Short mmCIF file of C-alpha atoms in Angstrom, two decimals:
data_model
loop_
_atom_site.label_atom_id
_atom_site.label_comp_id
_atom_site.label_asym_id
_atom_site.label_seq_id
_atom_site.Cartn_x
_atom_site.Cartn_y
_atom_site.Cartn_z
CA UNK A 867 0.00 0.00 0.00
CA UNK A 868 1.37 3.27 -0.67
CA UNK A 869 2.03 6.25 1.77
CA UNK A 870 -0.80 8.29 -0.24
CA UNK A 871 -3.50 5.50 0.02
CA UNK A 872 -3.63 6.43 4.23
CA UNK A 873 -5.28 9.32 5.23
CA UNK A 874 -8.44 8.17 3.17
CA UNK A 875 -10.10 5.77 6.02
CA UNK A 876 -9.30 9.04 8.19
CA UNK A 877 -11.18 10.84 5.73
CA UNK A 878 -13.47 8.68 5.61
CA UNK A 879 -13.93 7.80 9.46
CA UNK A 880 -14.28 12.14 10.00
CA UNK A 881 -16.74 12.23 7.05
CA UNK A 882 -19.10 9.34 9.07
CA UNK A 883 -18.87 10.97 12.30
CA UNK A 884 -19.58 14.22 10.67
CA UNK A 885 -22.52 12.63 9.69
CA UNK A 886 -23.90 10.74 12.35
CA UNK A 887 -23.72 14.48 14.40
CA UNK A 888 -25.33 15.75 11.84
CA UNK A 889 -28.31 13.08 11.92
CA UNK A 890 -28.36 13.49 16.28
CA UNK A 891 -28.44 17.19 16.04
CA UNK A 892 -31.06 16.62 13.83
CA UNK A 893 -32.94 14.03 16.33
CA UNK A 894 -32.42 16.72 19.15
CA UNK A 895 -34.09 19.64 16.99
CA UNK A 896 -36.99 17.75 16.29
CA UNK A 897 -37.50 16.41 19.58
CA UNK A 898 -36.96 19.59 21.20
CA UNK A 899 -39.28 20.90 18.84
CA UNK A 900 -42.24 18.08 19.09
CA UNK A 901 -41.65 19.03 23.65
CA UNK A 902 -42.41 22.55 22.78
CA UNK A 903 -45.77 21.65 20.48
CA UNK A 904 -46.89 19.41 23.41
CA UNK A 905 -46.64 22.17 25.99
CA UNK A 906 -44.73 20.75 29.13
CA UNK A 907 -43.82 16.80 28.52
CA UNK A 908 -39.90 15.89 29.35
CA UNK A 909 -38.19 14.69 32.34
CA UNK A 910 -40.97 15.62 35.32
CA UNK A 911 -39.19 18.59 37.29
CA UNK A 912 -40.61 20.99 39.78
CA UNK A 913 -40.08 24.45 40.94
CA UNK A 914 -40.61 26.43 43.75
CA UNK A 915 -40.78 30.37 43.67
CA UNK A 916 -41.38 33.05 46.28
CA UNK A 917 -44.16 34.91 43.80
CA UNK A 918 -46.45 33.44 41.95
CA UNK A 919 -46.21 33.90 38.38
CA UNK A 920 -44.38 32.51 35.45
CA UNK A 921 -41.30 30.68 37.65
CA UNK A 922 -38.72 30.90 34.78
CA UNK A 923 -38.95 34.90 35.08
CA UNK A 924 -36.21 36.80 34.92
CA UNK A 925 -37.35 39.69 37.60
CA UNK A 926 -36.41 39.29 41.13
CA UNK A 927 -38.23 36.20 42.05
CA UNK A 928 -36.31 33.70 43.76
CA UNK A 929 -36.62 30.25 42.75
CA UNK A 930 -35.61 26.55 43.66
CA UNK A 931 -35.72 23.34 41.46
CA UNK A 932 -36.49 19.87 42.37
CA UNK A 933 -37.53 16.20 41.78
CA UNK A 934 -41.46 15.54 41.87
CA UNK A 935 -40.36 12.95 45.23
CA UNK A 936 -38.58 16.15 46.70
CA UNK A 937 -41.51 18.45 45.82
CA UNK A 938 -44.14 15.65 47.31
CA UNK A 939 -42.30 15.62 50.31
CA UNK A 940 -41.49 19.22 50.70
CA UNK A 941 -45.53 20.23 50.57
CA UNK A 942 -46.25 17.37 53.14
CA UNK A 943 -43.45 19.07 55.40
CA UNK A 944 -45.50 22.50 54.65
CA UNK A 945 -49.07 20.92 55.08
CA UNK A 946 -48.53 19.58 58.64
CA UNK A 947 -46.95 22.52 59.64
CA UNK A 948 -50.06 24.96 57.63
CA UNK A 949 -52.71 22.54 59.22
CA UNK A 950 -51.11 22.73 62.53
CA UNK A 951 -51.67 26.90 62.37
CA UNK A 952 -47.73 27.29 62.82
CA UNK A 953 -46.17 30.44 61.48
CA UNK A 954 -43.99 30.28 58.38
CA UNK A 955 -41.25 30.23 60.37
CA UNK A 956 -41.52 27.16 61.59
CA UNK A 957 -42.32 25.34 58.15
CA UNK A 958 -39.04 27.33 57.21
CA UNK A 959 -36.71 25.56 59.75
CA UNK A 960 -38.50 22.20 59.32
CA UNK A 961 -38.20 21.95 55.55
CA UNK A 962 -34.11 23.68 56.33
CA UNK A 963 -33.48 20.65 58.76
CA UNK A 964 -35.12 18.09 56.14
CA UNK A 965 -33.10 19.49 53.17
CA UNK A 966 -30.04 19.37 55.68
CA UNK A 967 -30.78 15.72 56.87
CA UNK A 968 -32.01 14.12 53.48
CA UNK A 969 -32.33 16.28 51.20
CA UNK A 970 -36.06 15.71 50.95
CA UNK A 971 -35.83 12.06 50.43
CA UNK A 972 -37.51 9.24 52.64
CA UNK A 973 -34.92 7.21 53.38
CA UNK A 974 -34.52 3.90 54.42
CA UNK A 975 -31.44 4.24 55.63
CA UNK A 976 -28.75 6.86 57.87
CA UNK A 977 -26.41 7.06 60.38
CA UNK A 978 -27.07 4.20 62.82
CA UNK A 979 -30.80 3.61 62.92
CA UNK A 980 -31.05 7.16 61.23
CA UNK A 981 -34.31 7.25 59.01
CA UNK A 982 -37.12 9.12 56.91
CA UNK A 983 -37.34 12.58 55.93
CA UNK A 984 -35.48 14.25 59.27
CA UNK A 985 -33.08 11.39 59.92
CA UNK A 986 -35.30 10.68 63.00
CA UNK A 987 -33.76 7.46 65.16
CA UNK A 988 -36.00 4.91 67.01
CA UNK A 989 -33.61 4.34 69.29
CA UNK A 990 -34.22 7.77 70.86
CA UNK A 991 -38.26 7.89 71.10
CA UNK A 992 -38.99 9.14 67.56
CA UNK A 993 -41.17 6.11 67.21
CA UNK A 994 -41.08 2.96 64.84
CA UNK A 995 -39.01 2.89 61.79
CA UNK A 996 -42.97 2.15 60.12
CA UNK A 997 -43.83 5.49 61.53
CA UNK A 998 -40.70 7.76 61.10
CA UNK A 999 -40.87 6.80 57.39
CA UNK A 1000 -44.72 7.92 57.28
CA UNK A 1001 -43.85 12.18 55.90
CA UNK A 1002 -47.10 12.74 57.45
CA UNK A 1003 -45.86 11.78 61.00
CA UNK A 1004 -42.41 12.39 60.74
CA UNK A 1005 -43.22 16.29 60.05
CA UNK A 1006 -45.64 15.65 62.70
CA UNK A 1007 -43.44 15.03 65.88
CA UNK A 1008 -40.52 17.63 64.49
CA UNK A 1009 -43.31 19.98 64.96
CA UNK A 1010 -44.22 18.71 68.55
CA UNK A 1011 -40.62 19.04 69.75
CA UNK A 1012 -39.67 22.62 67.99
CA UNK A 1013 -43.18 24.34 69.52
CA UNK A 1014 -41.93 22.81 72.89
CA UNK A 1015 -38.25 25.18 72.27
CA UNK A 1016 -39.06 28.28 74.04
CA UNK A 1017 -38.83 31.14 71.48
CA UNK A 1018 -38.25 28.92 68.49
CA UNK A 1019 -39.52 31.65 66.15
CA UNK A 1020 -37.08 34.00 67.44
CA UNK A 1021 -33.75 31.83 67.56
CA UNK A 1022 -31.34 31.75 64.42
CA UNK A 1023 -32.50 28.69 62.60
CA UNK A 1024 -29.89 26.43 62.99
CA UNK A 1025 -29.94 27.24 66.84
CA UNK A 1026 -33.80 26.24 66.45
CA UNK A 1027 -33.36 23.21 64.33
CA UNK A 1028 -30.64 22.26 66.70
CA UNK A 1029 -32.39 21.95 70.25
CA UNK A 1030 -34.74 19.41 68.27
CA UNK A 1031 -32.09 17.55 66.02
CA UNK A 1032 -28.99 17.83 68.33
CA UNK A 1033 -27.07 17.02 65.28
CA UNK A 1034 -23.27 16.65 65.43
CA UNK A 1035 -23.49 19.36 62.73
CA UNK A 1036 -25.14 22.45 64.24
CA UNK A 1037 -23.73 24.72 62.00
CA UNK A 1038 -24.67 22.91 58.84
CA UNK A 1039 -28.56 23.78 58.77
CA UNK A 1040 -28.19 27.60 58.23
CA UNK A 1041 -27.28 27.73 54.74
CA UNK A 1042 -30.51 25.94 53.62
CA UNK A 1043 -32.87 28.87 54.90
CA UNK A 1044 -32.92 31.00 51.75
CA UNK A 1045 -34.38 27.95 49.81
CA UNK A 1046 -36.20 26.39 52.50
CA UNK A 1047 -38.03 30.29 52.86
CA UNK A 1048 -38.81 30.09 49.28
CA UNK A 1049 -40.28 27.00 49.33
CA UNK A 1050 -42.30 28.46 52.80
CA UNK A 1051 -44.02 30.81 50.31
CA UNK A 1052 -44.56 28.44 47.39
CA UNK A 1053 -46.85 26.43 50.13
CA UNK A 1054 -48.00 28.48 52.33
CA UNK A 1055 -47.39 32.01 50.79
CA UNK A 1056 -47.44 34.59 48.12
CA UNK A 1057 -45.22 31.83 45.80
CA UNK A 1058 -46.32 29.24 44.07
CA UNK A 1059 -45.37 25.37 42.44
CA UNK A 1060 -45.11 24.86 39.05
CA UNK A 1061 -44.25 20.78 38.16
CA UNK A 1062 -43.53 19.87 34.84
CA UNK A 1063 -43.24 16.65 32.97
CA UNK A 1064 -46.22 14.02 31.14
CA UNK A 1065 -49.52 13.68 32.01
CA UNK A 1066 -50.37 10.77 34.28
CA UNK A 1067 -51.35 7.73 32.12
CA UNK A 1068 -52.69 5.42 34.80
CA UNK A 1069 -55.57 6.25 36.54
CA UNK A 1070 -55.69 7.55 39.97
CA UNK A 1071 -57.60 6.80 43.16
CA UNK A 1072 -60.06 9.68 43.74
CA UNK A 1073 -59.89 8.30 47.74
CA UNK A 1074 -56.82 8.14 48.37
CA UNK A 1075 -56.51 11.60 47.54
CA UNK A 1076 -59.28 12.39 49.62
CA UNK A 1077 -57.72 10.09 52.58
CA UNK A 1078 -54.04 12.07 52.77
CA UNK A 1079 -55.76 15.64 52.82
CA UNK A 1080 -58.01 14.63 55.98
CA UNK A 1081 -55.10 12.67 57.43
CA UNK A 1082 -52.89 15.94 57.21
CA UNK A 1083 -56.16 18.83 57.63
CA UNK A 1084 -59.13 16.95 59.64
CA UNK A 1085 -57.72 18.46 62.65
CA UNK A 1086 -57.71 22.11 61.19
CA UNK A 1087 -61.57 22.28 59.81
CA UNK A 1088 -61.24 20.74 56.26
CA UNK A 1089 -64.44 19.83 55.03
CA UNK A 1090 -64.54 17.59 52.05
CA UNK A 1091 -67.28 16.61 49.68
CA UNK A 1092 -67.04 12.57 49.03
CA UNK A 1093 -64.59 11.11 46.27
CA UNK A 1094 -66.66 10.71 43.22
CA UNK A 1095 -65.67 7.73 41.01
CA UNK A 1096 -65.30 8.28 36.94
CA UNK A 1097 -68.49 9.10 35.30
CA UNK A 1098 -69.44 10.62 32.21
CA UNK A 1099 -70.64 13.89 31.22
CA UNK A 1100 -74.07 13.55 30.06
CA UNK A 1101 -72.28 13.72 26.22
CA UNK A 1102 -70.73 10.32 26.43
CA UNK A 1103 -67.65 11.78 27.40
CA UNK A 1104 -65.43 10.50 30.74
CA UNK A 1105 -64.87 13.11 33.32
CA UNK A 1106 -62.33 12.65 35.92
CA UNK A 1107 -62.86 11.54 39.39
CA UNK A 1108 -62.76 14.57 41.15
CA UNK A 1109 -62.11 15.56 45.22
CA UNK A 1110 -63.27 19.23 46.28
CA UNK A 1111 -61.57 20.61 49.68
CA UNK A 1112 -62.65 23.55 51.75
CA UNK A 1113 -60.96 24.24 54.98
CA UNK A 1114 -63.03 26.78 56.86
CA UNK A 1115 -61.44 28.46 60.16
CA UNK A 1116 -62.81 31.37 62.65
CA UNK A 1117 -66.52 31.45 62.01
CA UNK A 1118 -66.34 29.86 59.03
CA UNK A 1119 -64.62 32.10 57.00
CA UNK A 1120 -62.07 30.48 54.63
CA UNK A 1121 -58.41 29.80 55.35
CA UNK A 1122 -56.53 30.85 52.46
CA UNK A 1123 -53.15 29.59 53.76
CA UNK A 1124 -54.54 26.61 54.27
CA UNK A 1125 -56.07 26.33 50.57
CA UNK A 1126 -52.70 27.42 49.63
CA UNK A 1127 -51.24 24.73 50.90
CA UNK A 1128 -53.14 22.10 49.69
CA UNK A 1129 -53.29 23.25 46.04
CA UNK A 1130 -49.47 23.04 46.34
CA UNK A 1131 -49.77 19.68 47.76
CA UNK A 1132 -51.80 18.37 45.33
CA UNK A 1133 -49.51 19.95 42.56
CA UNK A 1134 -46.33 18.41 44.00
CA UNK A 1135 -48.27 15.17 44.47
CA UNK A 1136 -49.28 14.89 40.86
CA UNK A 1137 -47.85 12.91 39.77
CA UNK A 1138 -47.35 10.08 42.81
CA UNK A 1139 -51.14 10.03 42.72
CA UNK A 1140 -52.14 10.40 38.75
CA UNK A 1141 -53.60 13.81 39.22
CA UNK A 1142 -54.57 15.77 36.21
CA UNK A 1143 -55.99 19.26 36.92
CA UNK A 1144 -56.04 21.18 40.02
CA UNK A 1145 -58.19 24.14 40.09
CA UNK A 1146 -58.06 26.92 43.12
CA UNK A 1147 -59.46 30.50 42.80
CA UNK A 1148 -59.26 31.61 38.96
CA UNK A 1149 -56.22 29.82 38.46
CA UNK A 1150 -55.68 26.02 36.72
CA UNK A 1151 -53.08 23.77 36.78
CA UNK A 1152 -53.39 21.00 33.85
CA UNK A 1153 -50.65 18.08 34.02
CA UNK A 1154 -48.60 18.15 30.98
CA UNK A 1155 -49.60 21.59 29.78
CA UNK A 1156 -48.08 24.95 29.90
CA UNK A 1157 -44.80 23.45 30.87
CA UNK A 1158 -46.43 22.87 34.84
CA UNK A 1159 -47.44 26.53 35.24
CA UNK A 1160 -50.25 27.89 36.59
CA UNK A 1161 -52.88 29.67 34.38
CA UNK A 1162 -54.91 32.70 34.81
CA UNK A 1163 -58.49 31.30 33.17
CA UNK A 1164 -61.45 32.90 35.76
CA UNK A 1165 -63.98 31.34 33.17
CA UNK A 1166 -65.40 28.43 35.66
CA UNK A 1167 -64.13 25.64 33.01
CA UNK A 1168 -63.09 22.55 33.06
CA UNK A 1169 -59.57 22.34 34.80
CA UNK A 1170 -59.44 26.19 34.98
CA UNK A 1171 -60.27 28.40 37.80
CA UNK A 1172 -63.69 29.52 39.07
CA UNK A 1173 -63.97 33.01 40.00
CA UNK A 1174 -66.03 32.02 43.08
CA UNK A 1175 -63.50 29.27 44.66
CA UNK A 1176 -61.16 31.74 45.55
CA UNK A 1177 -64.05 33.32 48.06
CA UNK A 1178 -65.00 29.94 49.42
CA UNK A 1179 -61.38 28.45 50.10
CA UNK A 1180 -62.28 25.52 47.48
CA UNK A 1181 -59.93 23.57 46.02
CA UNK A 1182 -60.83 21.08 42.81
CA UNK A 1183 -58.58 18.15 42.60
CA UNK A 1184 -58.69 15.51 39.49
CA UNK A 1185 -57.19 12.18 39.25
CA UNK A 1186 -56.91 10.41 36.17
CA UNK A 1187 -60.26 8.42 35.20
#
């Protein structure tokens, strides 16, 4: 072979992996394009912000991302602490000390016999590893130990978390407030959630929906109507099962942090429990649409707002049918 026959398979070899990048750049275009023409599909995400709006803005709104587990764990964290009339300061250093201990993952697992959400240890009266993994009662029993620290709401929050942790990190809980106080406000305050990703495919269980929310807000006054099953809507059409939620506090009158909270749940819950469309005040959240954000509607539809839920503290929740 002669010295001018070999740099042709080189030429060759660039000129095939010129175009196979060609041919994936094409694949990426196309798929990036087909995401944008669906309106939200892609790897399910979630993100908090401290106003409620459009969460990708570029104005001052502060803003943290996470995993649909994370979020789902994050509003239960919120919820208990909402339902239990705490201040936001107190959801603030519980979801600080859970994004310090786990990150907002239930683990199985920890230091020693370390588990669940807060790294809480059986060993030393937390309760059962069954009931330490439960996010429900884990958030539960942080909050009965930090309302028993006198001043809690006034301490640093590391100082706070650490009377009810006694970690052998004390220091290490303070530089998770700024996030945990946005996601305070995307639960319980001016903020909101947005969760992208697919709509749920499987369907959901209208009563176990129904079954969480009174397990975390019975105490605190929600009312509920009953679960309905699928049904149709009088044009041969299915209509998802559907759970309403009111919480009513002092004389009736609606709690709006409350309702707050548990539109955020059931947002960050989504898709854990095949939910579809939330609906709270004249605002809509559709699964799979809009890239997770909320919508301004006010018209009363399907899966948008209705201007009179916002008056009445009523929450619409849909699971897939």
């Amino acid at each position: 072979m002669s010295q001018s026959d070999l740099p042709r398979p080189r030429r060759r070899r660039r000129l095939r992996t010129a175009a196979g990048l060609c041919v994936l750049l094409a694949l990426v275009g196309y798929l990036v394009v087909r995401f944008e023409s669906m309106g939200g599909g892609g790897a399910p995400h979630c993100t908090a912000s401290d106003l409620a709006g459009d969460a990708s803005g570029g104005d001052s709104r502060r803003t943290y991302d996470m995993t649909p587990e994370q979020a789902a764990n994050a509003a239960t964290i919120a919820a208990v602490g909402v339902a239990r009339g705490l201040p936001d300061r107190a959801v603030t250093i519980a979801l600080a000390t859970a994004m310090q201990e786990s990150a907002l993952r239930n683990l199985n697992h920890g230091d020693r016999d370390s588990l669940g959400l807060f790294q809480q240890r059986p060993s030393q009266g937390w309760g059962t590893p069954e009931q330490i993994r439960d996010p429900v009662y884990s958030a539960g029993i942080f909050y009965d130990r930090l309302v028993q620290v006198k001043g809690y709401s006034r301490l640093p929050l590391t100082e706070a978390a650490q009377k009810v942790q006694l970690s052998g990190y004390p220091q290490a809980y303070a530089k998770h407030e700024p996030d945990a106080t946005v996601l305070t406000a995307a639960f319980a305050g001016a903020g909101e959630l947005t969760c992208g990703g697919p709509a749920p495919t499987d369907p959901g269980d209208p009563q176990k929906v129904q079954t969480e929310l009174t397990r975390i807000f019975a105490k605190a006054g929600l009312h509920s109507s009953p679960a309905e099953p699928s049904r149709t809507d009088g044009r041969g059409g299915a209509k998802e099962p559907e759970v309403t939620m009111v919480e009513k506090r002092d004389g009736g009158e609606p709690a709006v942090r409350g309702s707050r909270a548990i539109a955020g749940w059931a947002v960050a819950n989504a898709r854990g429990m095949n939910i579809v469309r939330v609906s709270y005040g004249q605002r809509g959240w559709i699964a799979g649409q809009k890239k997770g954000r909320w919508q301004e509607t006010g018209d009363g539809k399907s899966g948008g707002g209705d201007p009179h839920n916002a008056a009445n503290g009523e929450i619409r929740i849909f699971v897939k049918g």
